[in-house]
mmCIF file of C-alpha atoms and ligand atoms in Angstrom:
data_model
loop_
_atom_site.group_PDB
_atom_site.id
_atom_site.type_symbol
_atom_site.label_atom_id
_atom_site.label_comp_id
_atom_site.label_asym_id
_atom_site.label_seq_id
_atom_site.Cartn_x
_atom_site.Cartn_y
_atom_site.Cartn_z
ATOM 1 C CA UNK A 1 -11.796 52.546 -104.652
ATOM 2 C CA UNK A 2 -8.975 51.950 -102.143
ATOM 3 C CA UNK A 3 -5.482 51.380 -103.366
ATOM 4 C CA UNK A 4 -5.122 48.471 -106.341
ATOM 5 C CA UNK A 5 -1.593 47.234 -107.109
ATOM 6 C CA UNK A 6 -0.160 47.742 -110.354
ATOM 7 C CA UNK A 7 -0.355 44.265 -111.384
ATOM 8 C CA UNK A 8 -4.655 44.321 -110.858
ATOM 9 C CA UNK A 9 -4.719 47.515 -112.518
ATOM 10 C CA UNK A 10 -6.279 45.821 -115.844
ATOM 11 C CA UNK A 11 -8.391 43.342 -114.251
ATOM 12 C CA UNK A 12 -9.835 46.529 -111.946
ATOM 13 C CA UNK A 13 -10.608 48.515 -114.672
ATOM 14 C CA UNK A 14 -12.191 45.281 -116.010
ATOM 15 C CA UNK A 15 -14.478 44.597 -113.110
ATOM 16 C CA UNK A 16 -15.303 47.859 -111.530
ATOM 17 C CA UNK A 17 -16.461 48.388 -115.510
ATOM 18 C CA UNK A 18 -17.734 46.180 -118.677
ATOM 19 C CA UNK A 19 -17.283 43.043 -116.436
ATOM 20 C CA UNK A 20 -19.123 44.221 -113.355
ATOM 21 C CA UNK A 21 -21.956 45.737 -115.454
ATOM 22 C CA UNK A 22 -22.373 42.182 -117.263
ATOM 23 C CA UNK A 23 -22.215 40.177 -114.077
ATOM 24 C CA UNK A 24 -24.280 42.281 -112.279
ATOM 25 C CA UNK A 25 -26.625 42.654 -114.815
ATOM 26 C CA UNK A 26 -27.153 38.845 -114.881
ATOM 27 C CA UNK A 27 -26.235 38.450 -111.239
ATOM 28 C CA UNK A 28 -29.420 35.562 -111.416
ATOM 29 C CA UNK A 29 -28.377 33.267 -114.082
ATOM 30 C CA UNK A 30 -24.288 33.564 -113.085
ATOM 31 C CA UNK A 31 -25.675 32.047 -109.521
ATOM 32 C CA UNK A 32 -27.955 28.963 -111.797
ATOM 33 C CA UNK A 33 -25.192 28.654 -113.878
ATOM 34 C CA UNK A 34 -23.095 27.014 -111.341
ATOM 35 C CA UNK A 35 -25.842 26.348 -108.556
ATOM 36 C CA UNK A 36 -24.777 22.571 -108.993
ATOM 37 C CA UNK A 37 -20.964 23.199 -107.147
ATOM 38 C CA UNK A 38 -22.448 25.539 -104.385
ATOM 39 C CA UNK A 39 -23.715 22.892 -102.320
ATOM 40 C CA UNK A 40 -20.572 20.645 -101.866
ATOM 41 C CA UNK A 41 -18.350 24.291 -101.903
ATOM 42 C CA UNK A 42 -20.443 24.954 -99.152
ATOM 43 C CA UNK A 43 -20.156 21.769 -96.927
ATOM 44 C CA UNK A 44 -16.576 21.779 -97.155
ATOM 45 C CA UNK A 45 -16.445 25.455 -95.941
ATOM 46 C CA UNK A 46 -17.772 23.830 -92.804
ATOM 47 C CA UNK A 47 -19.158 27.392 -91.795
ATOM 48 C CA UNK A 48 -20.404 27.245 -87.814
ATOM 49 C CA UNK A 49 -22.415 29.551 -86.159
ATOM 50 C CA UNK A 50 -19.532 31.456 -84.496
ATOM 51 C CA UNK A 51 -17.524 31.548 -87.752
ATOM 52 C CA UNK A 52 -16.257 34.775 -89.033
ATOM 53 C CA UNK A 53 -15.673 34.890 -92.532
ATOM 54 C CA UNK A 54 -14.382 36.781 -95.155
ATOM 55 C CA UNK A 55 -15.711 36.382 -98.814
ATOM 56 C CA UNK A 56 -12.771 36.908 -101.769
ATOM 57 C CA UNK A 57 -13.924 38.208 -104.981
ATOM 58 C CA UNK A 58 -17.912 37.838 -103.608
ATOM 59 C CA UNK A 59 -19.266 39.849 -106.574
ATOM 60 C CA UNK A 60 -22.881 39.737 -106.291
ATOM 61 C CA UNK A 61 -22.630 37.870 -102.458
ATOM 62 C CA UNK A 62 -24.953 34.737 -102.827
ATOM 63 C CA UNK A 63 -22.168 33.059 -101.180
ATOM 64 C CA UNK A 64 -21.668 35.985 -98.259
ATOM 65 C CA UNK A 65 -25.487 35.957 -97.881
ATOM 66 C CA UNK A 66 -25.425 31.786 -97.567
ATOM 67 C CA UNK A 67 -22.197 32.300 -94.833
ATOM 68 C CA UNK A 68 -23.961 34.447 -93.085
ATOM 69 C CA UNK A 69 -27.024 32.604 -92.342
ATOM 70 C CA UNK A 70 -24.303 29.683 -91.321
ATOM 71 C CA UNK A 71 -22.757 32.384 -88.951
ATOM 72 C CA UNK A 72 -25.188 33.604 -87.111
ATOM 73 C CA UNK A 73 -23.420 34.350 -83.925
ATOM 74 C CA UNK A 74 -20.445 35.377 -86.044
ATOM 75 C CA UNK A 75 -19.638 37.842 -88.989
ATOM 76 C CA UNK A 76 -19.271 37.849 -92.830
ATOM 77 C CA UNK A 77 -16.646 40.091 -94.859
ATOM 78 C CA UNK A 78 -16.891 40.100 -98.600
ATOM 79 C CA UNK A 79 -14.319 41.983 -100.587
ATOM 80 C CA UNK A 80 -14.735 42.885 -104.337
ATOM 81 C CA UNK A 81 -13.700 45.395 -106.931
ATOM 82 C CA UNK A 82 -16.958 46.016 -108.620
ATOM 83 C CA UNK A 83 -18.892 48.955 -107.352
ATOM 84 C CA UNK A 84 -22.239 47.591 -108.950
ATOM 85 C CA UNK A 85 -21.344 44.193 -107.453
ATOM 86 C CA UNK A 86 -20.733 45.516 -104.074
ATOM 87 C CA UNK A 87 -24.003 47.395 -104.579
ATOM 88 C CA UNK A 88 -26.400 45.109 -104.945
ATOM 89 C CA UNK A 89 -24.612 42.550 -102.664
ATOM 90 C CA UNK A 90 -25.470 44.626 -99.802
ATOM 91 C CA UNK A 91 -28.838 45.266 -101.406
ATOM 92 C CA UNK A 92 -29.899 42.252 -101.403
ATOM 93 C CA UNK A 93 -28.171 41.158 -97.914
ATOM 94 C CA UNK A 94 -30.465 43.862 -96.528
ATOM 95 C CA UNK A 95 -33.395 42.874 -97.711
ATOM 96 C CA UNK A 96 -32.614 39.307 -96.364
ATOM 97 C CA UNK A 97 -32.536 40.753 -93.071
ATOM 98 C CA UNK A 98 -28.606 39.750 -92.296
ATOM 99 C CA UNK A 99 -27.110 42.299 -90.369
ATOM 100 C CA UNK A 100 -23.736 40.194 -89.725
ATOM 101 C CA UNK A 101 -22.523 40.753 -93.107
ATOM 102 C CA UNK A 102 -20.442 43.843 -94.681
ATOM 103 C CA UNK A 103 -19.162 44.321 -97.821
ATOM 104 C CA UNK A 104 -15.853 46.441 -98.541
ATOM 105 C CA UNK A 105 -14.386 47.235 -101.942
ATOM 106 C CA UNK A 106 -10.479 46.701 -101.760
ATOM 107 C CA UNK A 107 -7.878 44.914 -103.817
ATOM 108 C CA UNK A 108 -7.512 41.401 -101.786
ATOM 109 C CA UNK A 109 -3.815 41.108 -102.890
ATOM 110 C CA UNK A 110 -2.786 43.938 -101.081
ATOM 111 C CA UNK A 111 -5.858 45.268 -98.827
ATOM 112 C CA UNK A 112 -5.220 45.528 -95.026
ATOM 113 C CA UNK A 113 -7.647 42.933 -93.917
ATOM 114 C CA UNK A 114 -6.522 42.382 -90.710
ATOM 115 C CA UNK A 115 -4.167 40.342 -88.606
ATOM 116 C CA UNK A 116 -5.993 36.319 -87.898
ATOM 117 C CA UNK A 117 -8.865 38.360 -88.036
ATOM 118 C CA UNK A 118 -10.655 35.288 -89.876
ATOM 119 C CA UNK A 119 -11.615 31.655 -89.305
ATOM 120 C CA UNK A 120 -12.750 30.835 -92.713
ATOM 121 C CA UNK A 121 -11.860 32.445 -95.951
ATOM 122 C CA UNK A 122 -14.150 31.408 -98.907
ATOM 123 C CA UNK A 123 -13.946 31.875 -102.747
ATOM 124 C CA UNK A 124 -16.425 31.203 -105.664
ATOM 125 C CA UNK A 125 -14.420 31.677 -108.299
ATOM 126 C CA UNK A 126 -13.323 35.057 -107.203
ATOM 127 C CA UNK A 127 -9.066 33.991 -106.692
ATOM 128 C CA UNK A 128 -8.059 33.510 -109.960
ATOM 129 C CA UNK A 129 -7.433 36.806 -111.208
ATOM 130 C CA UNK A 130 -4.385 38.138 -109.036
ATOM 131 C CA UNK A 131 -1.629 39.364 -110.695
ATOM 132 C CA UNK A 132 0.508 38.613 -108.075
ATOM 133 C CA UNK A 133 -1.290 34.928 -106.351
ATOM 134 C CA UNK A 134 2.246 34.712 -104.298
ATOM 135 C CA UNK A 135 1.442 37.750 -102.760
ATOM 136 C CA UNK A 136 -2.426 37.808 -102.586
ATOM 137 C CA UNK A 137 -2.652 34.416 -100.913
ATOM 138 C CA UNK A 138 -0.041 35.636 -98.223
ATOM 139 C CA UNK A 139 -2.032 38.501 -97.930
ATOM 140 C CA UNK A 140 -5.138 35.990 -97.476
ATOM 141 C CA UNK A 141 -2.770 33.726 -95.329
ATOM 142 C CA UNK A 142 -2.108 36.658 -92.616
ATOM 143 C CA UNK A 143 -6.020 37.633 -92.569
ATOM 144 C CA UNK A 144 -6.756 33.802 -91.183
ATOM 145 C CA UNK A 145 -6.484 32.449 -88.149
ATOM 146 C CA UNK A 146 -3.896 30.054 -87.384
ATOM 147 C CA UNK A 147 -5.345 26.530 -88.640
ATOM 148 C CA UNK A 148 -8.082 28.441 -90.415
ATOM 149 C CA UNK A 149 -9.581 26.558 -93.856
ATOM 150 C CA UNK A 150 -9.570 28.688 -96.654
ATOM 151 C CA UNK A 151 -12.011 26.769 -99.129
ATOM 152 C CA UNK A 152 -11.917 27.726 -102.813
ATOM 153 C CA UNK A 153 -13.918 26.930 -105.933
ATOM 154 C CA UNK A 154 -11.856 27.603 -109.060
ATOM 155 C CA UNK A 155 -12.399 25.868 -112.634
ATOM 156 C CA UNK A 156 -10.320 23.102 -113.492
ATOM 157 C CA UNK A 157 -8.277 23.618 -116.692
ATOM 158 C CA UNK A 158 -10.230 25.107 -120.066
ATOM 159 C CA UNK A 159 -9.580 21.129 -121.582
ATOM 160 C CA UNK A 160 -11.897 20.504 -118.453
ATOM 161 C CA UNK A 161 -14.570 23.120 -119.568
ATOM 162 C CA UNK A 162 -15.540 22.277 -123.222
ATOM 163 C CA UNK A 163 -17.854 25.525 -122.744
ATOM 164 C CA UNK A 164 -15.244 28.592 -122.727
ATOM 165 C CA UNK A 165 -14.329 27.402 -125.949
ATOM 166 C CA UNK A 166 -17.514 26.997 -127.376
ATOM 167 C CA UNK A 167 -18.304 30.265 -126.666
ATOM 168 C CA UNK A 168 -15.230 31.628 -127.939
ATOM 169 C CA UNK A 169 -15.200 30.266 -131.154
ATOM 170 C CA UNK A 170 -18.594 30.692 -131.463
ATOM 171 C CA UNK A 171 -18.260 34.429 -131.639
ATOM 172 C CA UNK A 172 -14.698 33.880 -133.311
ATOM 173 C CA UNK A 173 -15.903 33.991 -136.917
ATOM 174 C CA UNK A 174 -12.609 33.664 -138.371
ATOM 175 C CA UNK A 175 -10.626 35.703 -136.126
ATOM 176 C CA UNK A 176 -7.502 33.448 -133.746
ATOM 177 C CA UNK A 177 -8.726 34.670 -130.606
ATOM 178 C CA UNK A 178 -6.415 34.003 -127.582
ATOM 179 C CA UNK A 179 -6.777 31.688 -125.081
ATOM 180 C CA UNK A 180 -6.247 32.711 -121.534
ATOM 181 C CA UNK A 181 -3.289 31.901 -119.916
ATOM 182 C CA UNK A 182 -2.954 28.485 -117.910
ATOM 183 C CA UNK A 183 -1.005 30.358 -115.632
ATOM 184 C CA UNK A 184 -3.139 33.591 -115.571
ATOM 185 C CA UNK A 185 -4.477 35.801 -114.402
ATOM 186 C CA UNK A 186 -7.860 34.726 -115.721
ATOM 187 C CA UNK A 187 -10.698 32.100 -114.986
ATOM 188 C CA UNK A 188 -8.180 28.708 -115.433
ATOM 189 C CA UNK A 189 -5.205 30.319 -113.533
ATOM 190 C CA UNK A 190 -5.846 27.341 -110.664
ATOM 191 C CA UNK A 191 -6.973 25.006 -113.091
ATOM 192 C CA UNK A 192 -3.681 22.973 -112.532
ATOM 193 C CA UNK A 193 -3.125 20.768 -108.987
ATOM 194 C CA UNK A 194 0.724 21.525 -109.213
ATOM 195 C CA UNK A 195 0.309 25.102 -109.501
ATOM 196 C CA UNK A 196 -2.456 25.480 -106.933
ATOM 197 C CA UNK A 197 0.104 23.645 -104.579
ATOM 198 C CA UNK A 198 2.847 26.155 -105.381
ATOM 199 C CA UNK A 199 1.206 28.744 -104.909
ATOM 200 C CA UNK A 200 -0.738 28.419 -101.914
ATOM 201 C CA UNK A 201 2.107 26.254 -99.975
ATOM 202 C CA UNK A 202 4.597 29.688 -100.869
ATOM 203 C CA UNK A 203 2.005 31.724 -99.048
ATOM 204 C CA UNK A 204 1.962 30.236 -96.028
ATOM 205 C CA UNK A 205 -0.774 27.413 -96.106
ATOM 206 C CA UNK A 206 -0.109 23.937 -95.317
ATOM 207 C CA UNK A 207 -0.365 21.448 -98.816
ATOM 208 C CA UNK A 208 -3.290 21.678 -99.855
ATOM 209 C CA UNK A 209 -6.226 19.190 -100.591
ATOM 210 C CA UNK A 210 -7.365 19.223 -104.032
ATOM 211 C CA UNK A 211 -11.040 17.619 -104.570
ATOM 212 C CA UNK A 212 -12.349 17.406 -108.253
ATOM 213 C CA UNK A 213 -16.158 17.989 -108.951
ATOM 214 C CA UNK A 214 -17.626 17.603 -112.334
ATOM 215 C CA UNK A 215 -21.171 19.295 -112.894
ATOM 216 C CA UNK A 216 -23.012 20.805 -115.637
ATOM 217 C CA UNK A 217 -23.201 24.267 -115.955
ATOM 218 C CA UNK A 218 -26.571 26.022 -116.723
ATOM 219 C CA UNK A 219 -27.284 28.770 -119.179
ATOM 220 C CA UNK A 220 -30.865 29.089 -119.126
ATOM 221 C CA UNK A 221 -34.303 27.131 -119.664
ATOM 222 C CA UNK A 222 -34.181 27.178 -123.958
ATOM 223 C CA UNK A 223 -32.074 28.885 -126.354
ATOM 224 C CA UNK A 224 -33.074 32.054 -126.297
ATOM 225 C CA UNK A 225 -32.765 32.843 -122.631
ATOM 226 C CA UNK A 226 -29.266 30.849 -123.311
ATOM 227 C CA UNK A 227 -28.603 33.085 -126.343
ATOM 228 C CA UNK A 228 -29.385 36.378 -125.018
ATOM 229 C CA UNK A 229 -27.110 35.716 -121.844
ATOM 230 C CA UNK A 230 -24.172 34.180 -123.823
ATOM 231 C CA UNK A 231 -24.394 37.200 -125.725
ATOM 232 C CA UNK A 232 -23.747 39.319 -122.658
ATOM 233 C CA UNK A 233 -20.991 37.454 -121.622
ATOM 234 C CA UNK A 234 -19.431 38.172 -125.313
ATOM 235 C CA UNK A 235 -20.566 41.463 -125.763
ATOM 236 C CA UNK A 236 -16.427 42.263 -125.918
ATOM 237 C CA UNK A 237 -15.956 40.528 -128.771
ATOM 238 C CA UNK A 238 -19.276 40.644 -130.491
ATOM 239 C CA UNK A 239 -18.575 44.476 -130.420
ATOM 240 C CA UNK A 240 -15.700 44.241 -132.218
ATOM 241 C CA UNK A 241 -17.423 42.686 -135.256
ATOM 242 C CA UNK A 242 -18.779 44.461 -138.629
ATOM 243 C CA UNK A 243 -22.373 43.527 -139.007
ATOM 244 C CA UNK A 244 -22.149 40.539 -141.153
ATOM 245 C CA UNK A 245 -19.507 38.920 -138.618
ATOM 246 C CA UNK A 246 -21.563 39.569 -135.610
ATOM 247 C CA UNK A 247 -24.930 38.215 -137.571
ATOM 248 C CA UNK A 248 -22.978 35.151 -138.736
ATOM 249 C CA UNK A 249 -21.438 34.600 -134.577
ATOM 250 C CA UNK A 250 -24.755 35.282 -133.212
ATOM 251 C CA UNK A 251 -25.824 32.356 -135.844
ATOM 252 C CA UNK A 252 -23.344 30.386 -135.065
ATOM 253 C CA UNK A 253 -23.973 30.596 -131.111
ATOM 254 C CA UNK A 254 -27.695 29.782 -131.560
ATOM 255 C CA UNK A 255 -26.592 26.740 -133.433
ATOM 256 C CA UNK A 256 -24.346 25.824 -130.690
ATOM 257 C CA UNK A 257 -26.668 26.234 -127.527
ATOM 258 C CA UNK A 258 -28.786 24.349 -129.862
ATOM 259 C CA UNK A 259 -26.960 21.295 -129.719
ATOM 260 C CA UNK A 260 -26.657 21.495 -125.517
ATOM 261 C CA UNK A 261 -30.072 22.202 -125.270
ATOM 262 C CA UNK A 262 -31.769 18.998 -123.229
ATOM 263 C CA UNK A 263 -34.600 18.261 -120.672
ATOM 264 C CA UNK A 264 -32.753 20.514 -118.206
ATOM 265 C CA UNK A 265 -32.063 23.658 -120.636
ATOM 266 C CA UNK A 266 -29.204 24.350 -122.168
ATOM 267 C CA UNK A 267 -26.618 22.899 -120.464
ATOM 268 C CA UNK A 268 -22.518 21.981 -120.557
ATOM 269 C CA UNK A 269 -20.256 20.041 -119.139
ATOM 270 C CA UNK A 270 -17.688 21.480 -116.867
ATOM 271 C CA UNK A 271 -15.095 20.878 -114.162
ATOM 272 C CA UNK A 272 -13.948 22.429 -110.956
ATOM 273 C CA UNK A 273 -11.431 22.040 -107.934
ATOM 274 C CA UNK A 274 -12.868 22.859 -104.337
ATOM 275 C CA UNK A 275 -9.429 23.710 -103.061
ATOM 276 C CA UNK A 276 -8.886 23.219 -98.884
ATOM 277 C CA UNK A 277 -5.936 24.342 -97.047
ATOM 278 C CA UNK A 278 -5.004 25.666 -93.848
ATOM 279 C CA UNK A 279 -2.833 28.471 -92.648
ATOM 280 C CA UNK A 280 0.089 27.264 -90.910
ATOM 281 C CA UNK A 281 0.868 27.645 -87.238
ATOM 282 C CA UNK A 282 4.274 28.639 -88.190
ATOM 283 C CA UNK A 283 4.606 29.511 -91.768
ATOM 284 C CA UNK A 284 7.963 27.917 -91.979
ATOM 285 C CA UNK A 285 6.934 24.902 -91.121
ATOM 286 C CA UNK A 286 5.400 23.141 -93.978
ATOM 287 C CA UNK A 287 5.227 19.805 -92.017
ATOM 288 C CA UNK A 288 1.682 19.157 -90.822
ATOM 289 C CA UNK A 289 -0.105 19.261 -93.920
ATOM 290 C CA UNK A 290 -3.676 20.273 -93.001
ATOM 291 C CA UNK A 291 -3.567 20.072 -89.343
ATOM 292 C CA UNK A 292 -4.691 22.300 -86.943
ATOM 293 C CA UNK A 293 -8.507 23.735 -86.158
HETATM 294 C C1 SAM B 301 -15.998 35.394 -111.607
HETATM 295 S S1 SAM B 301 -16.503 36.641 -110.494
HETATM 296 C C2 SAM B 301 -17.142 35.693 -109.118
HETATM 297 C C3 SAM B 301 -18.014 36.492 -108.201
HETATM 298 C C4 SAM B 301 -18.638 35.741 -107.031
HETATM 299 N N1 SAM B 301 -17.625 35.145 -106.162
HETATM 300 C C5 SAM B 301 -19.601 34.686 -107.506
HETATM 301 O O1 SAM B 301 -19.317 33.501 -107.378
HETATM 302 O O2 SAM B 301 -20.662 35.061 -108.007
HETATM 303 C C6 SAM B 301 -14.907 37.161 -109.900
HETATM 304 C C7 SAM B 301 -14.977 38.260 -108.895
HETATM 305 O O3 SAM B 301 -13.674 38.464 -108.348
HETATM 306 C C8 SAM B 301 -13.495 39.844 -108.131
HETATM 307 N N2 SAM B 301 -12.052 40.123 -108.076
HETATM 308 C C9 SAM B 301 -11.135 39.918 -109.050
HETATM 309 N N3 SAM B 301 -9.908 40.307 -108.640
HETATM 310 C C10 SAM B 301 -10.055 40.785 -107.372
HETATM 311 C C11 SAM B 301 -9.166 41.362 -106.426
HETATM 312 N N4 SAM B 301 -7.856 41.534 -106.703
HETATM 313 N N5 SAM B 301 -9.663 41.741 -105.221
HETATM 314 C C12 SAM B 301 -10.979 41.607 -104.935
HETATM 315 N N6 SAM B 301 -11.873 41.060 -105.797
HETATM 316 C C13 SAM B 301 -11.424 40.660 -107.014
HETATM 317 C C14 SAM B 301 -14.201 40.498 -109.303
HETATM 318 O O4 SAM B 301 -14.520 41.847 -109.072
HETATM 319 C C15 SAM B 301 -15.431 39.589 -109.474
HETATM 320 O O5 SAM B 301 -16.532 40.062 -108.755
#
């Protein structure tokens, strides 16, 4: 692993570990579970066939491997922590055949990834976990182009996504587990409009357009697929459970992917931004809001 700054040291031992063994592990249902939001993420990145893009956070790479059959005359860059991610990313990129894609394992907030080296940055949910956004998104900002879109899909706030908590309390079985932070790092840290516009305008993008899309999100064909993956995703705090807690949460989340299960699986509601902005000509001037290329 290249260099990782302080502030991502948690979230890097999180990822390049437990995390990135769950969510490679289930590297297929993650990409169902929110297969609804990729198309309209995907228009809006607007990827042409000279394009060269660079993939934040691409984990497994189903969006680096969809970029690069959009850029076929141009490149693809994904960037992640997680070794296993990273592995089977370019595993499966090879056996697509794309040879315009590479994957490199760096800290975005602080990696050198070049000077307007990019047209288009995209993020899947992969932009929420810095532990310094200020300084991640500038580091994202001087990696695009001038007038370059950076497109981002991040979950709108936890209110928005009845799921987390359902999981959550599922397993909770008595105990006051935190939330995470509105303000992160963690999976609602651009849940709020006004924050996302802070943020991103202090690093050098023009204001930035805020579109919200409301899906369901997908968690497998009946309840036991749904309960085995859940599971997974809560091994953490299953593990921390005597055996009569973690029988009685296990109950619990059965009864509760019970309930969502319909004609399409199990299914939830959920909510998330596609975030577009564009790097400023002239990052001190913050007065053409979305202009340029
Ligand atoms: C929720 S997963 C999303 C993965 C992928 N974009 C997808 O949609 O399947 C978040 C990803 O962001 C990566 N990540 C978190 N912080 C990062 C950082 N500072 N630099 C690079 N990648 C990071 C994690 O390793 C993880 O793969």
């Amino acid at each position: 692993m290249t260099h990782v700054d302080p502030s991502n040291a948690d979230s890097a031992a999180g990822w390049d570990g437990p995390s990135g063994d769950i969510w490679t592990d289930n590297a297929d249902m993650f990409d169902a579970g929110v297969a609804r939001y990729l198309q309209p993420f995907l228009d809006a990145a607007a990827i042409e066939p000279t394009s060269h893009v660079l993939d934040v956070g691409c984990g497994n790479g189903l969006v680096t491997r969809e970029a690069a059959r959009r850029a076929s005359r141009g490149s693809v860059t994904g960037v992640d922590l997680s070794t296993r991610m990273l592995d089977l990313a370019r595993r499966r990129a090879a056996q697509e055949g794309l040879a315009n894609v590479r994957f490199l394992q760096a800290d975005a907030q602080v990696a050198d990834l070049g000077e307007a080296r990019y047209d288009r940055i995209v993020s899947r949910n992969g932009v929420m976990f810095f532990g310094d956004p200020v300084a991640a998104f500038s580091n994202l900002a001087r990696a695009l182009a001038p007038g370059g879109r950076l497109v981002l899909l991040v979950w709108q706030t936890m209110a928005d996504n009845p799921w987390f908590s359902a999981f959550r309390d599922a397993v909770a079985v008595g105990r006051d587990l935190p939330a995470p932070p509105p303000d992160g790092p963690g999976p609602f840290a651009l849940g709020d409009p006004d924050r996302v516009r802070t943020l991103l305008t202090a690093a050098g993008f023009g204001e930035p357009d805020l579109r919200g899309v409301r899906e369901r999100t997908y968690y497998g064909p009946d309840v036991d697929t749904a309960h085995r993956y859940i599971s997974a995703m809560q091994h953490g705090l299953l593990s921390e459970l005597d055996d009569a807690a973690r029988a009685e949460a296990h109950a619990t989340l059965r009864a509760e992917l019970q309930e969502h299960h319909g004609p399409d699986g199990v299914t939830y509601p959920s909510a998330m931004w596609i975030v577009t902005a564009r790097r400023m000509a002239d990052p001190d001037d913050h007065s053409s809001p979305n202009g340029g290329a």
